[in-house]
XYZ file of C-alpha atoms in Angstrom:
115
model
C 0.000 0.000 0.000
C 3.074 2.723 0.814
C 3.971 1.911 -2.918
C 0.757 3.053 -4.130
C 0.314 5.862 -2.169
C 4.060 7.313 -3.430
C 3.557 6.070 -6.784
C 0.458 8.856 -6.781
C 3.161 11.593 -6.371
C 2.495 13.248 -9.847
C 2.008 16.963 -9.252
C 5.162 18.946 -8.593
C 3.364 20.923 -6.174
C 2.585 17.299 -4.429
C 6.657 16.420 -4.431
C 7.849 19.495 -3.170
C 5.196 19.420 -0.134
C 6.604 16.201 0.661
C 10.176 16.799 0.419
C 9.780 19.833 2.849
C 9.105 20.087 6.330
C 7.889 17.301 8.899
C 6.492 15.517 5.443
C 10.023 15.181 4.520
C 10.436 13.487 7.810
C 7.691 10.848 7.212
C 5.199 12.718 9.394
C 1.513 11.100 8.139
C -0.469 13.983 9.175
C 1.600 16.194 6.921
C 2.250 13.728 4.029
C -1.483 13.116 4.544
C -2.042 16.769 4.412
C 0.093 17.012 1.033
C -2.004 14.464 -0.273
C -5.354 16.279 0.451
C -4.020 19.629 -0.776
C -3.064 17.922 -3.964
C -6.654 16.609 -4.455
C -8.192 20.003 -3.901
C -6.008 21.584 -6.365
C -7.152 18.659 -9.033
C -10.563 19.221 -7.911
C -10.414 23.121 -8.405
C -9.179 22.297 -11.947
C -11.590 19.626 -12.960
C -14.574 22.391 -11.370
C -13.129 24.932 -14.416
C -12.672 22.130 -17.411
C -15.935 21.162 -16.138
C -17.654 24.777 -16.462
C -15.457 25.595 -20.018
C -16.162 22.570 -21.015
C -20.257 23.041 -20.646
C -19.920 26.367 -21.905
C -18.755 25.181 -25.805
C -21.100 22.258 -26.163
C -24.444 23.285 -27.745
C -27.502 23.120 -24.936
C -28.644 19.951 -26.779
C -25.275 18.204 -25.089
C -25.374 19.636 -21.924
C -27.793 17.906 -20.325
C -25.797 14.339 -20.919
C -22.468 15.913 -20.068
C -23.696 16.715 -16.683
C -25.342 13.383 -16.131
C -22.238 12.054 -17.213
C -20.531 13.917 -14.775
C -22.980 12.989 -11.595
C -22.217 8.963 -12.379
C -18.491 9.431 -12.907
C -18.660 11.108 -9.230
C -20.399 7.836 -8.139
C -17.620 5.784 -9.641
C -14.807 7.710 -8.621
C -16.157 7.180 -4.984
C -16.429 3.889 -5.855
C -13.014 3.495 -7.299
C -11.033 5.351 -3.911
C -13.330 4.164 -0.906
C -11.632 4.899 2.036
C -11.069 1.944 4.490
C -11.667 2.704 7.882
C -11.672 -0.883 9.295
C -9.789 -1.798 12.214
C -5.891 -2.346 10.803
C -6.154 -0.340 8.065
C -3.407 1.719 9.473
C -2.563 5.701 8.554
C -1.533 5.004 4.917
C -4.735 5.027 4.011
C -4.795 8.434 4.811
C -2.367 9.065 1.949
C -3.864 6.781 -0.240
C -7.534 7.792 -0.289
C -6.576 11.542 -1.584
C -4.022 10.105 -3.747
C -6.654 7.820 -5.376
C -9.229 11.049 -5.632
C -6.704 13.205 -7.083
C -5.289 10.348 -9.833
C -9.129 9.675 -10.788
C -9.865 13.593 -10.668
C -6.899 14.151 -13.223
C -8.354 11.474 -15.362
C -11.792 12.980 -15.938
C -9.610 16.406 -16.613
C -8.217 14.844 -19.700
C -11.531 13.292 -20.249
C -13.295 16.556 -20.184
C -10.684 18.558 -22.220
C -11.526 15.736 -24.866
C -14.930 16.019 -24.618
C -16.835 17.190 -27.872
């Protein structure tokens, strides 16, 4: 599971929170906090494709585009559940933003794409 979760550093923003600091030191609660910032940003990004991208399709498209958008949120929750069960230890607080932000980036591209 560490693998994953530092196999998810893609942003440079995400690498240089974790090489400074008590992330640098292995600290969860600030790698974790790396992690979640990194998701926002993706997040904050996919929120403006999302809005450009609604703006250039005709209104005939728009309503499938946004339904579109409503079940890839379902499966993108599905995709990065978060596993609170007894043993799942802290990484999981790495992995779960790590898993929203690597879908989030996905739909980006998606979305750019979209015609």
């Amino acid at each position: 599971m560490l693998l994953l979760a530092f196999a998810l550093v893609a942003s440079g923003e995400l690498d240089r929170c974790l090489n400074t600091g008590e992330a640098a030191r292995g600290v969860t609660t600030d790698m974790a906090a790396c992690f979640v910032a990194d998701f926002e940003r993706a997040d904050a990004t996919l929120n403006v494709t999302y809005a450009k991208t609604m703006k250039r399709l005709p209104a005939s498209r728009r309503a499938a585009l946004r339904a579109s958008q409503r079940a890839w949120i379902a499966q993108r929750d599905r995709a990065c559940p978060l596993d609170n069960s007894p043993g799942a230890g802290t990484i999981e607080r790495l992995n779960h933003p790590g898993c929203l932000a690597t879908q989030t980036r996905r739909r980006i591209t998606w979305l750019s794409r979209y015609r």
